XYZ file of C-alpha atoms in Angstrom:
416
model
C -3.295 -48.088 12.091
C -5.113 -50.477 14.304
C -3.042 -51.566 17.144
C -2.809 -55.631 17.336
C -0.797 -55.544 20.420
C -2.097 -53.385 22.790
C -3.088 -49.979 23.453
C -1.749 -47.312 25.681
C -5.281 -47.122 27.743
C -5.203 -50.713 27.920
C -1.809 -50.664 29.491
C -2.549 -47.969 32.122
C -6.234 -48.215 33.049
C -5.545 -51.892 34.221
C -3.010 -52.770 36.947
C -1.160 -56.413 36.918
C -0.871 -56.306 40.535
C -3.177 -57.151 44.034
C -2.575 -54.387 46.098
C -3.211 -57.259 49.075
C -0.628 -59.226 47.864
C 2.437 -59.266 50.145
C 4.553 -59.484 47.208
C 4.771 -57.777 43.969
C 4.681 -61.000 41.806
C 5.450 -59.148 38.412
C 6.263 -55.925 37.581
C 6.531 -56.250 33.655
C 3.243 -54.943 33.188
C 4.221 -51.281 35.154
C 7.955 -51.318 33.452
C 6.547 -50.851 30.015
C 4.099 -48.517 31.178
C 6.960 -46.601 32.086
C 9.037 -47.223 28.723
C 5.901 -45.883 27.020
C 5.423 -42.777 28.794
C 8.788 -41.866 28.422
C 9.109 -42.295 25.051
C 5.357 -43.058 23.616
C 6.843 -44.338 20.192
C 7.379 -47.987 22.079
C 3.820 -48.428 21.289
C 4.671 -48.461 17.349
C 7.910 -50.256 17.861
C 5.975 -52.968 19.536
C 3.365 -52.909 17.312
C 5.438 -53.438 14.182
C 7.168 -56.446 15.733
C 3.894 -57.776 16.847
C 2.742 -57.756 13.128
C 6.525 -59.177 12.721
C 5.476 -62.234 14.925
C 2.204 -62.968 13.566
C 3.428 -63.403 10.025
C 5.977 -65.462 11.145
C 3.285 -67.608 12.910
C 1.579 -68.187 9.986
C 4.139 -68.506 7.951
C 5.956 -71.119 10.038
C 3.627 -72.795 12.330
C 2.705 -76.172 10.372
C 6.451 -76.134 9.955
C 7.031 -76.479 13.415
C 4.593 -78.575 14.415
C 6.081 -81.174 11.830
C 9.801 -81.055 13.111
C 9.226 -81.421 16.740
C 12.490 -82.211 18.130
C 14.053 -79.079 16.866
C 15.671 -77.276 19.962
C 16.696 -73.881 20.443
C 19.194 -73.480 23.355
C 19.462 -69.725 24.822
C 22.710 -68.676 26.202
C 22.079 -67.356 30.208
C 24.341 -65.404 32.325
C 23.490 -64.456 35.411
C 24.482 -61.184 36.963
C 24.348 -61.281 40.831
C 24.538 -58.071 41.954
C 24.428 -57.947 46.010
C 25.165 -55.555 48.894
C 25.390 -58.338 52.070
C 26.390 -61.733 51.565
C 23.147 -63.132 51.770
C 22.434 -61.797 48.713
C 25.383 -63.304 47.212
C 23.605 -66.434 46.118
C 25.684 -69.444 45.620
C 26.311 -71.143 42.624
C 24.484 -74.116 43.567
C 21.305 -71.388 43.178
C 21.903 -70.605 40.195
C 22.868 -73.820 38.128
C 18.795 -75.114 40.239
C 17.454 -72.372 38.296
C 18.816 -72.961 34.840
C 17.636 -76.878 35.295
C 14.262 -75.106 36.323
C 13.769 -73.218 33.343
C 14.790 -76.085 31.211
C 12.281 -78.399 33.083
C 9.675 -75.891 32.334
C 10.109 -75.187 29.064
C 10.698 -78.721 28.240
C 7.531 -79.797 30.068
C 9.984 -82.365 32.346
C 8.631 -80.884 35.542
C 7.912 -83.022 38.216
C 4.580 -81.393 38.678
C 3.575 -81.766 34.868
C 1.256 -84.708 36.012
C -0.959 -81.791 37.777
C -2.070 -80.326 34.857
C -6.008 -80.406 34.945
C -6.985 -83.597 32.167
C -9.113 -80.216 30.235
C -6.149 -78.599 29.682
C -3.277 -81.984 28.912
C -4.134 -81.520 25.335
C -2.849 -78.269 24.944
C 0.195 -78.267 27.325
C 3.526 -78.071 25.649
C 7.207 -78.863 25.343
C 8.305 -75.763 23.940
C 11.341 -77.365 22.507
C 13.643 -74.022 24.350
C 16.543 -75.114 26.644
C 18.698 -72.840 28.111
C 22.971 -73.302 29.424
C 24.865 -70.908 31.801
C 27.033 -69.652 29.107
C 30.750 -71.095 28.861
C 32.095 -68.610 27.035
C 32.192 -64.579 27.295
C 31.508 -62.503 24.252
C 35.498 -62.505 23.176
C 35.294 -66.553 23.313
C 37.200 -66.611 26.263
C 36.057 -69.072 29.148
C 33.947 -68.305 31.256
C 31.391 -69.955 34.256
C 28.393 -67.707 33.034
C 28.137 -66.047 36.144
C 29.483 -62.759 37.219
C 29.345 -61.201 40.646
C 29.526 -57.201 41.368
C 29.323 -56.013 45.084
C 27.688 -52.756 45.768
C 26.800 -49.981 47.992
C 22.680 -49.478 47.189
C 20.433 -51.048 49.259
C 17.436 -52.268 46.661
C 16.556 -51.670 43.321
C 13.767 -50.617 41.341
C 12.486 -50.790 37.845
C 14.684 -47.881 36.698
C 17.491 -50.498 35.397
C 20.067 -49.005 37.395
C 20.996 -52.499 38.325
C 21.977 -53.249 34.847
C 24.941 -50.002 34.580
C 27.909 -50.629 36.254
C 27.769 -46.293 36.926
C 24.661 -46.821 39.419
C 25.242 -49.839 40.960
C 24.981 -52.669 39.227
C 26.354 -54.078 36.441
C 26.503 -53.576 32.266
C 24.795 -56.436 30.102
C 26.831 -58.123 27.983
C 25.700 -58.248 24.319
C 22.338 -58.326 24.667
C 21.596 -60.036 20.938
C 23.843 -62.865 21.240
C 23.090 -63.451 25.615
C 20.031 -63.647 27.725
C 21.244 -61.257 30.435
C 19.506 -62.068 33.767
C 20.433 -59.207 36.812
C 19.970 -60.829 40.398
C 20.036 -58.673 43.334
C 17.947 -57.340 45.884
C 15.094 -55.436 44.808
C 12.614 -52.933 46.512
C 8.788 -52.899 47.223
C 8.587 -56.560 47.890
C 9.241 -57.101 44.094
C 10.087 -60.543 42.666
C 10.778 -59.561 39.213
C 10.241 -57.951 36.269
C 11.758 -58.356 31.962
C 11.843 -56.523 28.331
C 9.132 -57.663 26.302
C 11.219 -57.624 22.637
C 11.535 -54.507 20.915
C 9.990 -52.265 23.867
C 13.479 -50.568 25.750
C 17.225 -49.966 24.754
C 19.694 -53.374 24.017
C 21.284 -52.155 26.917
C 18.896 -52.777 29.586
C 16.838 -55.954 27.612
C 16.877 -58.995 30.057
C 15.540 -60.022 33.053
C 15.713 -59.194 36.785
C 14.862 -61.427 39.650
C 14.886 -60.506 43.662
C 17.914 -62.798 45.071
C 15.360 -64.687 47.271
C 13.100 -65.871 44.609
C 15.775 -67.089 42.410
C 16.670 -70.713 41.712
C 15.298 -73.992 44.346
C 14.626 -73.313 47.827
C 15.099 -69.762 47.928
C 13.834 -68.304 50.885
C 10.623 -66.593 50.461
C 7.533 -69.496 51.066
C 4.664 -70.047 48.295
C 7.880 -68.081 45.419
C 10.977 -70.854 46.083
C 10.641 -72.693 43.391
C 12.258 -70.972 40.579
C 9.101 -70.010 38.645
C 9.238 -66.161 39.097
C 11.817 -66.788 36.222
C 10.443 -69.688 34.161
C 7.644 -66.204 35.008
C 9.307 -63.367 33.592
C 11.881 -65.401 30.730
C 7.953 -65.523 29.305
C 8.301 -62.618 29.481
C 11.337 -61.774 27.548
C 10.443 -64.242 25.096
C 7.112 -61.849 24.360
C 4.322 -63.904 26.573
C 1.702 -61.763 28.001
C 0.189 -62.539 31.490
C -3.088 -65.224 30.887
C -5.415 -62.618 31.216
C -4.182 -60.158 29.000
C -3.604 -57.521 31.271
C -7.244 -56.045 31.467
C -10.647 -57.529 32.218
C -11.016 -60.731 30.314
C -8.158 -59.757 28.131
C -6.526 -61.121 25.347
C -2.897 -62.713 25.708
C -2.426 -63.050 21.965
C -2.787 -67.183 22.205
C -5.627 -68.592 21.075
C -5.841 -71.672 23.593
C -5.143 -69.999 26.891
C -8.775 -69.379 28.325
C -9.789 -65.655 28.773
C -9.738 -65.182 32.372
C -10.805 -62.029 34.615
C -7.511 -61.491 35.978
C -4.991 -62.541 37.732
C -4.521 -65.349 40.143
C -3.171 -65.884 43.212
C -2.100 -68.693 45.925
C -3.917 -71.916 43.822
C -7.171 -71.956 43.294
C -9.543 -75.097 43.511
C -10.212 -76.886 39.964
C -11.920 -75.416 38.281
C -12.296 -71.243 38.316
C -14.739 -70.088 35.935
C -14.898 -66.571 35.141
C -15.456 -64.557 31.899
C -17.886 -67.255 30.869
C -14.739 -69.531 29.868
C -16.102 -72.790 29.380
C -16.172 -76.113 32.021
C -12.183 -75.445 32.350
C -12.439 -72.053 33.728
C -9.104 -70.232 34.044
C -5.770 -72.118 33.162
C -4.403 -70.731 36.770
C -1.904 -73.498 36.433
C -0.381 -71.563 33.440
C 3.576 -70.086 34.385
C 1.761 -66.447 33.217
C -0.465 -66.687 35.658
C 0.346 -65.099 39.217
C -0.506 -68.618 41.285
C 2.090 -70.339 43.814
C 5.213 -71.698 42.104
C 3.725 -75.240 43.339
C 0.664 -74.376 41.421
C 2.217 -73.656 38.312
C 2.968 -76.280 35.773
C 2.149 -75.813 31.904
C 2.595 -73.338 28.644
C 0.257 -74.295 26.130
C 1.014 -75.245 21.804
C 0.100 -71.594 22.007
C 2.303 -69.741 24.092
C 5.470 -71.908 22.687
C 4.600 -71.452 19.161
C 4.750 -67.576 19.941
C 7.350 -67.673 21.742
C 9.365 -69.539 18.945
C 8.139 -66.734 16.465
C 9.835 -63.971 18.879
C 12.694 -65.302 18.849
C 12.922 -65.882 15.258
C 11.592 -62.331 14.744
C 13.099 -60.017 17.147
C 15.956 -62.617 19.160
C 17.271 -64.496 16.381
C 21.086 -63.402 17.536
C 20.309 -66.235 20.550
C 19.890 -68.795 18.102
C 23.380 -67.587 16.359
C 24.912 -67.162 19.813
C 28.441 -69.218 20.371
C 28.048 -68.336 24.010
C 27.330 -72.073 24.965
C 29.794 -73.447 22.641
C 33.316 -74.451 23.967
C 35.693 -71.774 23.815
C 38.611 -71.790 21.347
C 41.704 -72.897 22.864
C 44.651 -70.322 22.501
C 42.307 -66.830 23.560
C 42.941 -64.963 26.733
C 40.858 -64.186 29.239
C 39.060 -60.988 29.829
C 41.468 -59.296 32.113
C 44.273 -60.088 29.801
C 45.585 -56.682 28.502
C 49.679 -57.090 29.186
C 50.454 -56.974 25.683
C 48.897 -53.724 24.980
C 47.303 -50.313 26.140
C 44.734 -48.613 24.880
C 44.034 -44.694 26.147
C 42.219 -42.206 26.517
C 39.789 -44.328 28.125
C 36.669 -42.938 28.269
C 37.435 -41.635 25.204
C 35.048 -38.748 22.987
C 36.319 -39.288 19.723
C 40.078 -40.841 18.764
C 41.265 -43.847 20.534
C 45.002 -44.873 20.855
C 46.511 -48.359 20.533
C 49.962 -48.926 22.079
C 51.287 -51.965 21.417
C 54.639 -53.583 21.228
C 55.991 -57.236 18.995
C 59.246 -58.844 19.147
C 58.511 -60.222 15.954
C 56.859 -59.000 12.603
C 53.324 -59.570 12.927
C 49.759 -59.241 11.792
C 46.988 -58.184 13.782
C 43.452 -56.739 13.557
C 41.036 -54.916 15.861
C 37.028 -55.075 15.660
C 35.508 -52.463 18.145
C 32.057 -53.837 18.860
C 29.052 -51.996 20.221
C 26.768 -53.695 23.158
C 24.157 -54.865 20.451
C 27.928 -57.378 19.807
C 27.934 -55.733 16.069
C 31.450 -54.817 14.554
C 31.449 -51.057 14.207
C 34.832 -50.292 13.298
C 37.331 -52.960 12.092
C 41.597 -52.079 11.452
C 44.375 -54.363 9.888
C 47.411 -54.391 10.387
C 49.793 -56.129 8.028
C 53.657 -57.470 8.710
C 54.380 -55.302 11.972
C 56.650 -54.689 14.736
C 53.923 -52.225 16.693
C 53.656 -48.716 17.577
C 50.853 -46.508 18.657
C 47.710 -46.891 16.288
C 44.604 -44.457 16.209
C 41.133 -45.173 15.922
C 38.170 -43.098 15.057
C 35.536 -43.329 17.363
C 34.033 -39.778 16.554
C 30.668 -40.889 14.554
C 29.867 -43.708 17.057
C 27.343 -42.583 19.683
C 27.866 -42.496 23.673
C 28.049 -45.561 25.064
C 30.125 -48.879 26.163
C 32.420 -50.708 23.730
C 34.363 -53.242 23.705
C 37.626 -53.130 21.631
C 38.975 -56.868 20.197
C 42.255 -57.060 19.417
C 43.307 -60.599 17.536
C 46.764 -61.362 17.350
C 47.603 -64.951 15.574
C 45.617 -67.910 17.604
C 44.922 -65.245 20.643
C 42.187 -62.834 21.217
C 42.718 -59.873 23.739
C 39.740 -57.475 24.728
C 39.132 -54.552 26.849
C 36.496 -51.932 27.536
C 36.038 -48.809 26.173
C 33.325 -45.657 27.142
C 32.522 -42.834 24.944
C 31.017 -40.316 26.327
């Protein structure tokens, strides 16, 4: 079968990167190389969704073009992950980079008046927003934002960031949030995501270096929140403008074809690959110019980007995590109404819990994908020690969600 995404020569015969670069703008490019050669069936997984996202395209396309004004708001939260308390970035950071994605996306950005008058008529509101979540995935409140100190210096693209066991921190349900892992990162990398479909649920997201996330970060010509706008491209199933090889293709037909990548900003215009008056669209967020330089997707890249997520992210659209929580359901730490043990557990799992009153109550044990893989009811009870099979359910994090009338209790569970 003829591959329509990519193929594994084109991946590793051509680097993303300038070795002169200072800084490592992307590292997407080498993080599926290394999802491929450790498991080379990515290549047909991505394939198949590829397919997956062209039908929809054609399918849908005229559809969405006529009802423009149809949003679709992504759920964020943001896991900072830091070692020294510089790296602990404030708040403030972090709500300037969720307006900066939705200025981006939304083609509100102060800078949109830059775009080159060759490339106006194909620059696009991409009709995606994106909210700090205000709920967790129990519908408990919560700011969106969780914090995890720890003792490793930098991280890689190995995604031990996003496991609480090496470091950093587990993703919540990766299907219903758009899981984004700040911290400090080696090799002078800014950032790097999970194109759809290519890696496990557990690790799909995005990770950013602490100083290149949000406004005025620190690092000069990377502070203004684009490395993100960057690599949530990314995640949403963008390639870089030049497809990743010599005048490559990206998959969108009115991006230019371009040599390669770009850096600092370039004078208007850059012809290369014999690309017409225009040249390159080095002002594109896929690109590798200056955050300053960067200030347009194109019809293109948002009408793919809508067919991703309806293909392969449709859980986002689903996602309650930026409604208002229901009043009545306890937070997260909440567990003083029950115990649950042996915890990790490799195959039965005990309830304890104790009424003063006849009651019913369920619990759904959910896997990190946030589907129900085990659901109990209990009818007209006083409590007592309960036990759940966990024996056919694979290694892994859990989370156990225990409903009792209007309230909602929840803990973590590992099977290993």
């Amino acid at each position: 079968m003829k591959n329509i995404y990519f193929s594994i020569i084109a991946l590793l015969l051509f680097s993303s990167v300038a070795v002169s670069q200072s800084y490592q703008r992307c590292a997407t490019t080498e993080y599926t190389n290394e999802l491929i050669q450790n498991d080379p069936s990515t290549v047909d997984r991505m394939n198949q969704l590829e397919g997956a996202v062209q039908n929809w395209i054609r399918n849908n396309k005229d559809e969405v073009e006529r009802n423009s004004g149809a949003v679709i708001t992504i759920p964020v939260v943001v896991h900072v992950v830091y070692r020294t308390s510089s790296q602990n970035i404030p708040d403030s950071r972090i709500f300037s980079q969720i307006a900066v994605l939705n200025e981006d996306f939304r083609r509100t950005n102060s800078n949109a008046s830059s775009t080159p008058a060759g490339f106006v008529g194909v620059a696009a509101d991409t009709e995606i927003e994106f909210c700090l979540a205000v709920r967790d995935p129990f519908g408990a409140a919560h700011p969106g934002i969780t914090r995890t100190q720890t003792s490793t210096n930098s991280f890689s693209t190995n995604n031990q960031i996003k496991y609480t066991a090496t470091g950093g921190i587990d993703a919540w349900p990766t299907s219903q949030y758009l899981n984004i892992w700040v911290g400090p990162l080696g090799s002078q990398l800014l950032g790097y995501a999970q194109f759809p479909g290519s890696g496990s649920a557990a690790t799909d997201g995005v990770v950013i270096l602490h100083a290149a996330f949000g406004r005025n970060s620190p690092i000069a010509n990377y502070n203004l929140g684009r490395t993100t706008t960057h690599e949530v491209g990314h995640y949403f199933n963008l390639r870089h403008i030049w497809g990743d090889s010599n005048c490559g293709n990206d998959q969108v037909s009115d991006t230019p074809t371009q040599q390669s990548s770009n850096f600092g900003c370039p004078f208007f215009p850059r012809v290369t690959c014999i690309n017409g008056p225009n040249g390159d669209m080095f002002m594109n967020y896929m690109d590798y110019t200056d955050d300053a330089c960067m200030n347009l997707f194109t019809a293109g890249q948002k009408i793919r980007m809508v067919g991703s997520i309806n293909s392969s992210r449709a859980g986002l659209i689903s996602s309650k995590g930026c409604d208002a929580p229901v009043v009545g359901i306890e937070p997260l730490s909440s567990y003083s109404l029950f115990e649950l043990f042996p915890n990790p557990t490799s195959d039965k799992l005990n309830l304890n819990i104790q009424f003063t009153e006849q009651l019913d109550f369920e619990v759904d044990i959910i896997n990190m994908l946030g589907e129900s893989v085990a659901n109990y009811t209990y009818k007209n009870t006083l409590g007592g020690e309960f036990e759940m099979d966990l024996i056919t359910q694979p290694k892994g994090i859990y989370f156990a969600r225990i409903l009792v009338e209007d309230k909602v209790y929840s803990r973590k569970i590992i099977k290993d």
